PDB file of N, CA and C in Angstrom:
ATOM      1  N   MET A   5       0.818  -1.188   0.000  1.00  0.00           N
ATOM      2  CA  MET A   5       0.000   0.000   0.000  1.00  0.00           C
ATOM      3  C   MET A   5       0.865   1.257   0.000  1.00  0.00           C
ATOM      4  N   ILE A   6       1.947   1.232   0.778  1.00  0.00           N
ATOM      5  CA  ILE A   6       2.829   2.400   0.819  1.00  0.00           C
ATOM      6  C   ILE A   6       3.468   2.630  -0.544  1.00  0.00           C
ATOM      7  N   GLN A   7       3.806   1.559  -1.249  1.00  0.00           N
ATOM      8  CA  GLN A   7       4.389   1.717  -2.581  1.00  0.00           C
ATOM      9  C   GLN A   7       3.392   2.353  -3.539  1.00  0.00           C
ATOM     10  N   GLN A   8       2.123   1.968  -3.468  1.00  0.00           N
ATOM     11  CA  GLN A   8       1.116   2.563  -4.343  1.00  0.00           C
ATOM     12  C   GLN A   8       0.938   4.043  -4.048  1.00  0.00           C
ATOM     13  N   ILE A   9       0.904   4.386  -2.774  1.00  0.00           N
ATOM     14  CA  ILE A   9       0.750   5.796  -2.409  1.00  0.00           C
ATOM     15  C   ILE A   9       1.979   6.580  -2.848  1.00  0.00           C
ATOM     16  N   THR A  10       3.162   5.996  -2.697  1.00  0.00           N
ATOM     17  CA  THR A  10       4.386   6.676  -3.100  1.00  0.00           C
ATOM     18  C   THR A  10       4.411   6.930  -4.600  1.00  0.00           C
ATOM     19  N   LYS A  11       3.858   6.033  -5.397  1.00  0.00           N
ATOM     20  CA  LYS A  11       3.804   6.245  -6.846  1.00  0.00           C
ATOM     21  C   LYS A  11       3.019   7.503  -7.186  1.00  0.00           C
ATOM     22  N   TYR A  12       1.940   7.729  -6.458  1.00  0.00           N
ATOM     23  CA  TYR A  12       1.112   8.903  -6.735  1.00  0.00           C
ATOM     24  C   TYR A  12       1.791  10.200  -6.305  1.00  0.00           C
ATOM     25  N   PHE A  13       2.604  10.132  -5.279  1.00  0.00           N
ATOM     26  CA  PHE A  13       3.223  11.341  -4.738  1.00  0.00           C
ATOM     27  C   PHE A  13       4.744  11.263  -4.820  1.00  0.00           C
ATOM     28  N   ALA A  14       5.268  10.768  -5.913  1.00  0.00           N
ATOM     29  CA  ALA A  14       6.711  10.552  -6.037  1.00  0.00           C
ATOM     30  C   ALA A  14       7.482  11.863  -6.028  1.00  0.00           C
ATOM     31  N   ASP A  15       6.866  12.955  -6.474  1.00  0.00           N
ATOM     32  CA  ASP A  15       7.570  14.239  -6.530  1.00  0.00           C
ATOM     33  C   ASP A  15       7.591  14.954  -5.184  1.00  0.00           C
ATOM     34  N   ASN A  16       6.725  14.562  -4.296  1.00  0.00           N
ATOM     35  CA  ASN A  16       6.551  15.289  -3.046  1.00  0.00           C
ATOM     36  C   ASN A  16       7.526  14.757  -1.993  1.00  0.00           C
ATOM     37  N   ASP A  17       8.585  15.519  -1.713  1.00  0.00           N
ATOM     38  CA  ASP A  17       9.600  15.082  -0.752  1.00  0.00           C
ATOM     39  C   ASP A  17       9.055  15.031   0.673  1.00  0.00           C
ATOM     40  N   VAL A  18       8.228  16.011   1.025  1.00  0.00           N
ATOM     41  CA  VAL A  18       7.685  16.033   2.384  1.00  0.00           C
ATOM     42  C   VAL A  18       6.821  14.800   2.620  1.00  0.00           C
ATOM     43  N   PHE A  19       6.011  14.455   1.643  1.00  0.00           N
ATOM     44  CA  PHE A  19       5.151  13.278   1.778  1.00  0.00           C
ATOM     45  C   PHE A  19       5.991  12.012   1.885  1.00  0.00           C
ATOM     46  N   ASN A  20       7.026  11.907   1.039  1.00  0.00           N
ATOM     47  CA  ASN A  20       7.879  10.719   1.081  1.00  0.00           C
ATOM     48  C   ASN A  20       8.640  10.625   2.398  1.00  0.00           C
ATOM     49  N   ASP A  21       9.108  11.768   2.904  1.00  0.00           N
ATOM     50  CA  ASP A  21       9.796  11.748   4.196  1.00  0.00           C
ATOM     51  C   ASP A  21       8.859  11.305   5.314  1.00  0.00           C
ATOM     52  N   THR A  22       7.611  11.758   5.239  1.00  0.00           N
ATOM     53  CA  THR A  22       6.632  11.340   6.247  1.00  0.00           C
ATOM     54  C   THR A  22       6.373   9.846   6.160  1.00  0.00           C
ATOM     55  N   LEU A  23       6.230   9.334   4.944  1.00  0.00           N
ATOM     56  CA  LEU A  23       6.029   7.889   4.787  1.00  0.00           C
ATOM     57  C   LEU A  23       7.226   7.109   5.310  1.00  0.00           C
ATOM     58  N   ASN A  24       8.426   7.595   5.022  1.00  0.00           N
ATOM     59  CA  ASN A  24       9.617   6.908   5.522  1.00  0.00           C
ATOM     60  C   ASN A  24       9.658   6.931   7.047  1.00  0.00           C
ATOM     61  N   ALA A  25       9.285   8.071   7.630  1.00  0.00           N
ATOM     62  CA  ALA A  25       9.296   8.173   9.091  1.00  0.00           C
ATOM     63  C   ALA A  25       8.291   7.217   9.708  1.00  0.00           C
ATOM     64  N   ILE A  26       7.127   7.098   9.082  1.00  0.00           N
ATOM     65  CA  ILE A  26       6.101   6.206   9.626  1.00  0.00           C
ATOM     66  C   ILE A  26       6.449   4.748   9.357  1.00  0.00           C
ATOM     67  N   GLY A  27       6.897   4.463   8.138  1.00  0.00           N
ATOM     68  CA  GLY A  27       7.037   3.072   7.732  1.00  0.00           C
ATOM     69  C   GLY A  27       8.351   2.429   8.085  1.00  0.00           C
ATOM     70  N   THR A  28       9.466   3.125   7.849  1.00  0.00           N
ATOM     71  CA  THR A  28      10.744   2.434   7.966  1.00  0.00           C
ATOM     72  C   THR A  28      11.707   3.071   8.949  1.00  0.00           C
ATOM     73  N   LYS A  29      11.637   4.366   9.140  1.00  0.00           N
ATOM     74  CA  LYS A  29      12.650   5.032   9.950  1.00  0.00           C
ATOM     75  C   LYS A  29      12.089   5.549  11.266  1.00  0.00           C
ATOM     76  N   THR A  30      11.067   4.909  11.759  1.00  0.00           N
ATOM     77  CA  THR A  30      10.417   5.398  12.974  1.00  0.00           C
ATOM     78  C   THR A  30      11.371   5.374  14.158  1.00  0.00           C
ATOM     79  N   THR A  31      12.253   4.401  14.218  1.00  0.00           N
ATOM     80  CA  THR A  31      13.125   4.286  15.388  1.00  0.00           C
ATOM     81  C   THR A  31      14.059   5.475  15.515  1.00  0.00           C
ATOM     82  N   SER A  32      14.422   6.135  14.403  1.00  0.00           N
ATOM     83  CA  SER A  32      15.309   7.288  14.516  1.00  0.00           C
ATOM     84  C   SER A  32      14.574   8.500  15.075  1.00  0.00           C
ATOM     85  N   TYR A  33      13.253   8.522  14.996  1.00  0.00           N
ATOM     86  CA  TYR A  33      12.486   9.638  15.539  1.00  0.00           C
ATOM     87  C   TYR A  33      12.045   9.400  16.975  1.00  0.00           C
ATOM     88  N   LEU A  34      12.145   8.177  17.464  1.00  0.00           N
ATOM     89  CA  LEU A  34      11.679   7.878  18.818  1.00  0.00           C
ATOM     90  C   LEU A  34      12.405   8.671  19.903  1.00  0.00           C
ATOM     91  N   PRO A  35      13.735   8.829  19.846  1.00  0.00           N
ATOM     92  CA  PRO A  35      14.377   9.629  20.899  1.00  0.00           C
ATOM     93  C   PRO A  35      13.867  11.062  20.947  1.00  0.00           C
ATOM     94  N   VAL A  36      13.602  11.659  19.785  1.00  0.00           N
ATOM     95  CA  VAL A  36      13.089  13.028  19.755  1.00  0.00           C
ATOM     96  C   VAL A  36      11.681  13.075  20.334  1.00  0.00           C
ATOM     97  N   ILE A  37      10.868  12.081  19.982  1.00  0.00           N
ATOM     98  CA  ILE A  37       9.504  12.026  20.512  1.00  0.00           C
ATOM     99  C   ILE A  37       9.544  11.892  22.037  1.00  0.00           C
ATOM    100  N   PHE A  38      10.392  10.989  22.551  1.00  0.00           N
ATOM    101  CA  PHE A  38      10.478  10.821  23.999  1.00  0.00           C
ATOM    102  C   PHE A  38      11.062  12.058  24.671  1.00  0.00           C
ATOM    103  N   GLN A  39      11.964  12.763  23.976  1.00  0.00           N
ATOM    104  CA  GLN A  39      12.517  13.990  24.541  1.00  0.00           C
ATOM    105  C   GLN A  39      11.412  15.028  24.730  1.00  0.00           C
ATOM    106  N   TRP A  40      10.551  15.199  23.742  1.00  0.00           N
ATOM    107  CA  TRP A  40       9.469  16.176  23.861  1.00  0.00           C
ATOM    108  C   TRP A  40       8.422  15.728  24.873  1.00  0.00           C
ATOM    109  N   ILE A  41       8.196  14.431  24.985  1.00  0.00           N
ATOM    110  CA  ILE A  41       7.295  13.939  26.032  1.00  0.00           C
ATOM    111  C   ILE A  41       7.878  14.272  27.406  1.00  0.00           C
ATOM    112  N   GLY A  42       9.186  14.098  27.555  1.00  0.00           N
ATOM    113  CA  GLY A  42       9.842  14.439  28.817  1.00  0.00           C
ATOM    114  C   GLY A  42       9.761  15.920  29.135  1.00  0.00           C
ATOM    115  N   VAL A  43       9.939  16.765  28.116  1.00  0.00           N
ATOM    116  CA  VAL A  43       9.819  18.211  28.325  1.00  0.00           C
ATOM    117  C   VAL A  43       8.397  18.557  28.760  1.00  0.00           C
ATOM    118  N   GLY A  44       7.414  17.963  28.091  1.00  0.00           N
ATOM    119  CA  GLY A  44       6.020  18.215  28.467  1.00  0.00           C
ATOM    120  C   GLY A  44       5.711  17.751  29.880  1.00  0.00           C
ATOM    121  N   LEU A  45       6.223  16.576  30.248  1.00  0.00           N
ATOM    122  CA  LEU A  45       6.014  16.083  31.615  1.00  0.00           C
ATOM    123  C   LEU A  45       6.678  16.998  32.639  1.00  0.00           C
ATOM    124  N   GLY A  46       7.876  17.467  32.318  1.00  0.00           N
ATOM    125  CA  GLY A  46       8.570  18.366  33.238  1.00  0.00           C
ATOM    126  C   GLY A  46       7.813  19.664  33.457  1.00  0.00           C
ATOM    127  N   ILE A  47       7.321  20.255  32.371  1.00  0.00           N
ATOM    128  CA  ILE A  47       6.552  21.493  32.486  1.00  0.00           C
ATOM    129  C   ILE A  47       5.264  21.253  33.265  1.00  0.00           C
ATOM    130  N   SER A  48       4.603  20.145  32.984  1.00  0.00           N
ATOM    131  CA  SER A  48       3.344  19.874  33.690  1.00  0.00           C
ATOM    132  C   SER A  48       3.578  19.622  35.176  1.00  0.00           C
ATOM    133  N   ILE A  49       4.705  19.019  35.536  1.00  0.00           N
ATOM    134  CA  ILE A  49       4.985  18.781  36.957  1.00  0.00           C
ATOM    135  C   ILE A  49       5.279  20.088  37.683  1.00  0.00           C
ATOM    136  N   VAL A  50       5.997  20.997  37.023  1.00  0.00           N
ATOM    137  CA  VAL A  50       6.248  22.305  37.640  1.00  0.00           C
ATOM    138  C   VAL A  50       4.929  23.047  37.851  1.00  0.00           C
ATOM    139  N   LEU A  51       4.067  23.029  36.837  1.00  0.00           N
ATOM    140  CA  LEU A  51       2.758  23.680  36.986  1.00  0.00           C
ATOM    141  C   LEU A  51       1.934  23.006  38.077  1.00  0.00           C
ATOM    142  N   TRP A  52       1.979  21.673  38.142  1.00  0.00           N
ATOM    143  CA  TRP A  52       1.249  20.949  39.185  1.00  0.00           C
ATOM    144  C   TRP A  52       1.749  21.356  40.566  1.00  0.00           C
ATOM    145  N   ALA A  53       3.070  21.492  40.727  1.00  0.00           N
ATOM    146  CA  ALA A  53       3.629  21.862  42.029  1.00  0.00           C
ATOM    147  C   ALA A  53       3.179  23.265  42.440  1.00  0.00           C
ATOM    148  N   ILE A  54       3.173  24.189  41.488  1.00  0.00           N
ATOM    149  CA  ILE A  54       2.739  25.555  41.797  1.00  0.00           C
ATOM    150  C   ILE A  54       1.260  25.568  42.182  1.00  0.00           C
ATOM    151  N   ILE A  55       0.443  24.888  41.389  1.00  0.00           N
ATOM    152  CA  ILE A  55      -0.998  24.842  41.678  1.00  0.00           C
ATOM    153  C   ILE A  55      -1.260  24.159  43.017  1.00  0.00           C
ATOM    154  N   SER A  56      -0.545  23.073  43.306  1.00  0.00           N
ATOM    155  CA  SER A  56      -0.739  22.358  44.573  1.00  0.00           C
ATOM    156  C   SER A  56      -0.350  23.227  45.762  1.00  0.00           C
ATOM    157  N   PHE A  57       0.736  23.982  45.605  1.00  0.00           N
ATOM    158  CA  PHE A  57       1.165  24.867  46.688  1.00  0.00           C
ATOM    159  C   PHE A  57       0.078  25.883  47.016  1.00  0.00           C
ATOM    160  N   PHE A  58      -0.465  26.520  45.980  1.00  0.00           N
ATOM    161  CA  PHE A  58      -1.486  27.532  46.230  1.00  0.00           C
ATOM    162  C   PHE A  58      -2.813  26.912  46.669  1.00  0.00           C
ATOM    163  N   ARG A  59      -3.119  25.699  46.212  1.00  0.00           N
ATOM    164  CA  ARG A  59      -4.323  25.012  46.703  1.00  0.00           C
ATOM    165  C   ARG A  59      -4.225  24.786  48.209  1.00  0.00           C
ATOM    166  N   TYR A  60      -3.041  24.372  48.662  1.00  0.00           N
ATOM    167  CA  TYR A  60      -2.863  24.131  50.094  1.00  0.00           C
ATOM    168  C   TYR A  60      -2.856  25.449  50.869  1.00  0.00           C
ATOM    169  N   LYS A  61      -2.178  26.446  50.317  1.00  0.00           N
ATOM    170  CA  LYS A  61      -2.040  27.719  51.018  1.00  0.00           C
ATOM    171  C   LYS A  61      -3.387  28.415  51.186  1.00  0.00           C
ATOM    172  N   TRP A  62      -4.230  28.362  50.158  1.00  0.00           N
ATOM    173  CA  TRP A  62      -5.501  29.079  50.200  1.00  0.00           C
ATOM    174  C   TRP A  62      -6.649  28.243  50.760  1.00  0.00           C
ATOM    175  N   ALA A  63      -6.406  26.986  51.083  1.00  0.00           N
ATOM    176  CA  ALA A  63      -7.482  26.143  51.618  1.00  0.00           C
ATOM    177  C   ALA A  63      -7.781  26.534  53.066  1.00  0.00           C
ATOM    178  N   THR A  64      -9.038  26.383  53.433  1.00  0.00           N
ATOM    179  CA  THR A  64      -9.402  26.626  54.825  1.00  0.00           C
ATOM    180  C   THR A  64      -8.875  25.468  55.678  1.00  0.00           C
ATOM    181  N   GLU A  65      -8.845  25.692  56.980  1.00  0.00           N
ATOM    182  CA  GLU A  65      -8.260  24.692  57.879  1.00  0.00           C
ATOM    183  C   GLU A  65      -9.006  23.357  57.832  1.00  0.00           C
ATOM    184  N   GLU A  66     -10.325  23.399  57.677  1.00  0.00           N
ATOM    185  CA  GLU A  66     -11.067  22.135  57.648  1.00  0.00           C
ATOM    186  C   GLU A  66     -10.911  21.411  56.317  1.00  0.00           C
ATOM    187  N   LYS A  67     -10.500  22.116  55.261  1.00  0.00           N
ATOM    188  CA  LYS A  67     -10.319  21.458  53.963  1.00  0.00           C
ATOM    189  C   LYS A  67      -8.875  21.032  53.704  1.00  0.00           C
ATOM    190  N   LYS A  68      -7.938  21.461  54.540  1.00  0.00           N
ATOM    191  CA  LYS A  68      -6.530  21.128  54.295  1.00  0.00           C
ATOM    192  C   LYS A  68      -6.250  19.626  54.280  1.00  0.00           C
ATOM    193  N   PRO A  69      -6.840  18.802  55.159  1.00  0.00           N
ATOM    194  CA  PRO A  69      -6.588  17.353  55.053  1.00  0.00           C
ATOM    195  C   PRO A  69      -7.050  16.763  53.722  1.00  0.00           C
ATOM    196  N   ALA A  70      -8.183  17.233  53.212  1.00  0.00           N
ATOM    197  CA  ALA A  70      -8.664  16.735  51.917  1.00  0.00           C
ATOM    198  C   ALA A  70      -7.750  17.191  50.785  1.00  0.00           C
ATOM    199  N   VAL A  71      -7.231  18.413  50.897  1.00  0.00           N
ATOM    200  CA  VAL A  71      -6.309  18.918  49.871  1.00  0.00           C
ATOM    201  C   VAL A  71      -5.015  18.112  49.894  1.00  0.00           C
ATOM    202  N   ILE A  72      -4.515  17.810  51.086  1.00  0.00           N
ATOM    203  CA  ILE A  72      -3.291  17.009  51.195  1.00  0.00           C
ATOM    204  C   ILE A  72      -3.511  15.622  50.603  1.00  0.00           C
ATOM    205  N   LYS A  73      -4.662  15.015  50.881  1.00  0.00           N
ATOM    206  CA  LYS A  73      -4.969  13.698  50.319  1.00  0.00           C
ATOM    207  C   LYS A  73      -5.030  13.760  48.793  1.00  0.00           C
ATOM    208  N   SER A  74      -5.644  14.806  48.258  1.00  0.00           N
ATOM    209  CA  SER A  74      -5.733  14.973  46.804  1.00  0.00           C
ATOM    210  C   SER A  74      -4.352  15.159  46.186  1.00  0.00           C
ATOM    211  N   ILE A  75      -3.509  15.935  46.844  1.00  0.00           N
ATOM    212  CA  ILE A  75      -2.146  16.154  46.340  1.00  0.00           C
ATOM    213  C   ILE A  75      -1.356  14.848  46.369  1.00  0.00           C
ATOM    214  N   LYS A  76      -1.516  14.051  47.422  1.00  0.00           N
ATOM    215  CA  LYS A  76      -0.820  12.760  47.496  1.00  0.00           C
ATOM    216  C   LYS A  76      -1.269  11.825  46.378  1.00  0.00           C
ATOM    217  N   HIS A  77      -2.567  11.807  46.103  1.00  0.00           N
ATOM    218  CA  HIS A  77      -3.077  10.933  45.034  1.00  0.00           C
ATOM    219  C   HIS A  77      -2.532  11.362  43.673  1.00  0.00           C
ATOM    220  N   SER A  78      -2.507  12.666  43.417  1.00  0.00           N
ATOM    221  CA  SER A  78      -1.978  13.114  42.130  1.00  0.00           C
ATOM    222  C   SER A  78      -0.473  12.893  42.050  1.00  0.00           C
ATOM    223  N   LEU A  79       0.233  12.964  43.173  1.00  0.00           N
ATOM    224  CA  LEU A  79       1.665  12.672  43.172  1.00  0.00           C
ATOM    225  C   LEU A  79       1.923  11.209  42.832  1.00  0.00           C
ATOM    226  N   VAL A  80       1.112  10.324  43.380  1.00  0.00           N
ATOM    227  CA  VAL A  80       1.244   8.901  43.052  1.00  0.00           C
ATOM    228  C   VAL A  80       0.988   8.668  41.567  1.00  0.00           C
ATOM    229  N   ALA A  81      -0.011   9.356  41.012  1.00  0.00           N
ATOM    230  CA  ALA A  81      -0.301   9.220  39.579  1.00  0.00           C
ATOM    231  C   ALA A  81       0.859   9.727  38.731  1.00  0.00           C
ATOM    232  N   ILE A  82       1.457  10.841  39.122  1.00  0.00           N
ATOM    233  CA  ILE A  82       2.597  11.383  38.376  1.00  0.00           C
ATOM    234  C   ILE A  82       3.780  10.424  38.448  1.00  0.00           C
ATOM    235  N   LEU A  83       4.039   9.869  39.617  1.00  0.00           N
ATOM    236  CA  LEU A  83       5.137   8.906  39.745  1.00  0.00           C
ATOM    237  C   LEU A  83       4.883   7.658  38.910  1.00  0.00           C
ATOM    238  N   ALA A  84       3.631   7.216  38.848  1.00  0.00           N
ATOM    239  CA  ALA A  84       3.300   6.057  38.010  1.00  0.00           C
ATOM    240  C   ALA A  84       3.541   6.369  36.537  1.00  0.00           C
ATOM    241  N   ILE A  85       3.184   7.578  36.110  1.00  0.00           N
ATOM    242  CA  ILE A  85       3.440   7.976  34.719  1.00  0.00           C
ATOM    243  C   ILE A  85       4.938   7.973  34.445  1.00  0.00           C
ATOM    244  N   PHE A  86       5.736   8.486  35.388  1.00  0.00           N
ATOM    245  CA  PHE A  86       7.185   8.488  35.196  1.00  0.00           C
ATOM    246  C   PHE A  86       7.749   7.079  35.118  1.00  0.00           C
ATOM    247  N   VAL A  87       7.251   6.188  35.954  1.00  0.00           N
ATOM    248  CA  VAL A  87       7.734   4.803  35.917  1.00  0.00           C
ATOM    249  C   VAL A  87       7.404   4.162  34.576  1.00  0.00           C
ATOM    250  N   ILE A  88       6.174   4.348  34.112  1.00  0.00           N
ATOM    251  CA  ILE A  88       5.776   3.769  32.825  1.00  0.00           C
ATOM    252  C   ILE A  88       6.578   4.377  31.686  1.00  0.00           C
ATOM    253  N   ALA A  89       6.758   5.708  31.710  1.00  0.00           N
ATOM    254  CA  ALA A  89       7.528   6.361  30.648  1.00  0.00           C
ATOM    255  C   ALA A  89       8.989   5.919  30.674  1.00  0.00           C
ATOM    256  N   SER A  90       9.545   5.762  31.862  1.00  0.00           N
ATOM    257  CA  SER A  90      10.937   5.313  31.963  1.00  0.00           C
ATOM    258  C   SER A  90      11.094   3.892  31.446  1.00  0.00           C
ATOM    259  N   LEU A  91      10.168   3.028  31.824  1.00  0.00           N
ATOM    260  CA  LEU A  91      10.234   1.653  31.327  1.00  0.00           C
ATOM    261  C   LEU A  91      10.062   1.601  29.814  1.00  0.00           C
ATOM    262  N   ALA A  92       9.148   2.411  29.284  1.00  0.00           N
ATOM    263  CA  ALA A  92       8.960   2.435  27.830  1.00  0.00           C
ATOM    264  C   ALA A  92      10.221   2.928  27.138  1.00  0.00           C
ATOM    265  N   GLY A  93      10.846   3.956  27.691  1.00  0.00           N
ATOM    266  CA  GLY A  93      12.092   4.450  27.113  1.00  0.00           C
ATOM    267  C   GLY A  93      13.202   3.418  27.173  1.00  0.00           C
ATOM    268  N   LEU A  94      13.286   2.713  28.297  1.00  0.00           N
ATOM    269  CA  LEU A  94      14.304   1.667  28.411  1.00  0.00           C
ATOM    270  C   LEU A  94      14.043   0.525  27.442  1.00  0.00           C
ATOM    271  N   ILE A  95      12.776   0.137  27.334  1.00  0.00           N
ATOM    272  CA  ILE A  95      12.447  -0.989  26.451  1.00  0.00           C
ATOM    273  C   ILE A  95      12.697  -0.621  24.998  1.00  0.00           C
ATOM    274  N   ILE A  96      12.203   0.544  24.581  1.00  0.00           N
ATOM    275  CA  ILE A  96      12.340   0.918  23.168  1.00  0.00           C
ATOM    276  C   ILE A  96      13.774   1.311  22.850  1.00  0.00           C
ATOM    277  N   GLY A  97      14.371   2.153  23.687  1.00  0.00           N
ATOM    278  CA  GLY A  97      15.733   2.592  23.411  1.00  0.00           C
ATOM    279  C   GLY A  97      16.765   1.527  23.695  1.00  0.00           C
ATOM    280  N   GLY A  98      16.537   0.760  24.744  1.00  0.00           N
ATOM    281  CA  GLY A  98      17.530  -0.225  25.129  1.00  0.00           C
ATOM    282  C   GLY A  98      17.436  -1.530  24.388  1.00  0.00           C
ATOM    283  N   SER A  99      16.258  -1.836  23.849  1.00  0.00           N
ATOM    284  CA  SER A  99      16.108  -3.136  23.197  1.00  0.00           C
ATOM    285  C   SER A  99      16.990  -3.250  21.965  1.00  0.00           C
ATOM    286  N   ILE A 100      17.183  -2.143  21.262  1.00  0.00           N
ATOM    287  CA  ILE A 100      18.050  -2.175  20.080  1.00  0.00           C
ATOM    288  C   ILE A 100      19.490  -2.452  20.507  1.00  0.00           C
ATOM    289  N   ASN A 101      19.963  -1.703  21.516  1.00  0.00           N
ATOM    290  CA  ASN A 101      21.346  -1.867  21.962  1.00  0.00           C
ATOM    291  C   ASN A 101      21.562  -3.213  22.640  1.00  0.00           C
ATOM    292  N   VAL A 102      20.611  -3.613  23.478  1.00  0.00           N
ATOM    293  CA  VAL A 102      20.746  -4.899  24.163  1.00  0.00           C
ATOM    294  C   VAL A 102      20.719  -6.036  23.152  1.00  0.00           C
ATOM    295  N   GLY A 103      19.811  -5.934  22.182  1.00  0.00           N
ATOM    296  CA  GLY A 103      19.740  -6.972  21.149  1.00  0.00           C
ATOM    297  C   GLY A 103      21.027  -7.077  20.360  1.00  0.00           C
ATOM    298  N   LYS A 104      21.637  -5.942  20.033  1.00  0.00           N
ATOM    299  CA  LYS A 104      22.900  -5.967  19.295  1.00  0.00           C
ATOM    300  C   LYS A 104      24.023  -6.524  20.160  1.00  0.00           C
ATOM    301  N   SER A 105      24.054  -6.129  21.443  1.00  0.00           N
ATOM    302  CA  SER A 105      25.143  -6.617  22.287  1.00  0.00           C
ATOM    303  C   SER A 105      25.009  -8.112  22.561  1.00  0.00           C
ATOM    304  N   ILE A 106      23.778  -8.586  22.753  1.00  0.00           N
ATOM    305  CA  ILE A 106      23.588 -10.026  22.941  1.00  0.00           C
ATOM    306  C   ILE A 106      23.952 -10.765  21.662  1.00  0.00           C
ATOM    307  N   GLY A 107      23.513 -10.221  20.522  1.00  0.00           N
ATOM    308  CA  GLY A 107      23.848 -10.851  19.237  1.00  0.00           C
ATOM    309  C   GLY A 107      25.340 -10.883  18.991  1.00  0.00           C
ATOM    310  N   ASP A 108      26.049  -9.802  19.371  1.00  0.00           N
ATOM    311  CA  ASP A 108      27.500  -9.787  19.204  1.00  0.00           C
ATOM    312  C   ASP A 108      28.177 -10.775  20.151  1.00  0.00           C
ATOM    313  N   SER A 109      27.630 -10.902  21.369  1.00  0.00           N
ATOM    314  CA  SER A 109      28.288 -11.775  22.336  1.00  0.00           C
ATOM    315  C   SER A 109      28.134 -13.246  21.969  1.00  0.00           C
ATOM    316  N   ILE A 110      27.037 -13.601  21.301  1.00  0.00           N
ATOM    317  CA  ILE A 110      26.890 -15.003  20.903  1.00  0.00           C
ATOM    318  C   ILE A 110      27.140 -15.184  19.406  1.00  0.00           C
ATOM    319  N   LYS A 111      27.743 -14.170  18.797  1.00  0.00           N
ATOM    320  CA  LYS A 111      28.185 -14.211  17.394  1.00  0.00           C
ATOM    321  C   LYS A 111      27.027 -14.397  16.414  1.00  0.00           C
ATOM    322  N   ILE A 112      25.904 -13.768  16.708  1.00  0.00           N
ATOM    323  CA  ILE A 112      24.793 -13.762  15.759  1.00  0.00           C
ATOM    324  C   ILE A 112      24.576 -12.319  15.337  1.00  0.00           C
ATOM    325  N   LYS A 113      24.571 -12.076  14.053  1.00  0.00           N
ATOM    326  CA  LYS A 113      24.367 -10.716  13.581  1.00  0.00           C
ATOM    327  C   LYS A 113      22.871 -10.438  13.506  1.00  0.00           C
ATOM    328  N   PRO A 114      22.418  -9.316  14.124  1.00  0.00           N
ATOM    329  CA  PRO A 114      20.989  -8.996  14.039  1.00  0.00           C
ATOM    330  C   PRO A 114      20.603  -8.614  12.622  1.00  0.00           C
ATOM    331  N   SER A 115      19.405  -8.988  12.224  1.00  0.00           N
ATOM    332  CA  SER A 115      18.980  -8.679  10.859  1.00  0.00           C
ATOM    333  C   SER A 115      18.441  -7.276  10.766  1.00  0.00           C
TER     334      SER A 115
END
């Protein structure tokens, strides 16, 4: 299917580059994608910390325990997202290197 679409848009470099990125060269774009995901997570965590600080500061005394509980729950969710993102980065980024090193150590060339 990609070959048929490429025939129709053979002159269009942007289209061909997009097809190559999606079809064959996706792994070279993964580090950039994960880098921007990390930047977005970092910015969102800073904003979350600022909002949480002011939520606690402006809460009335009877609502402060509920605010603390809410902040703890969102902190656990953020940590879970970081764990999942870290594991995904290790699996995707490390699987290529680990596969090559294992293949080299047992004298099998990866295809």
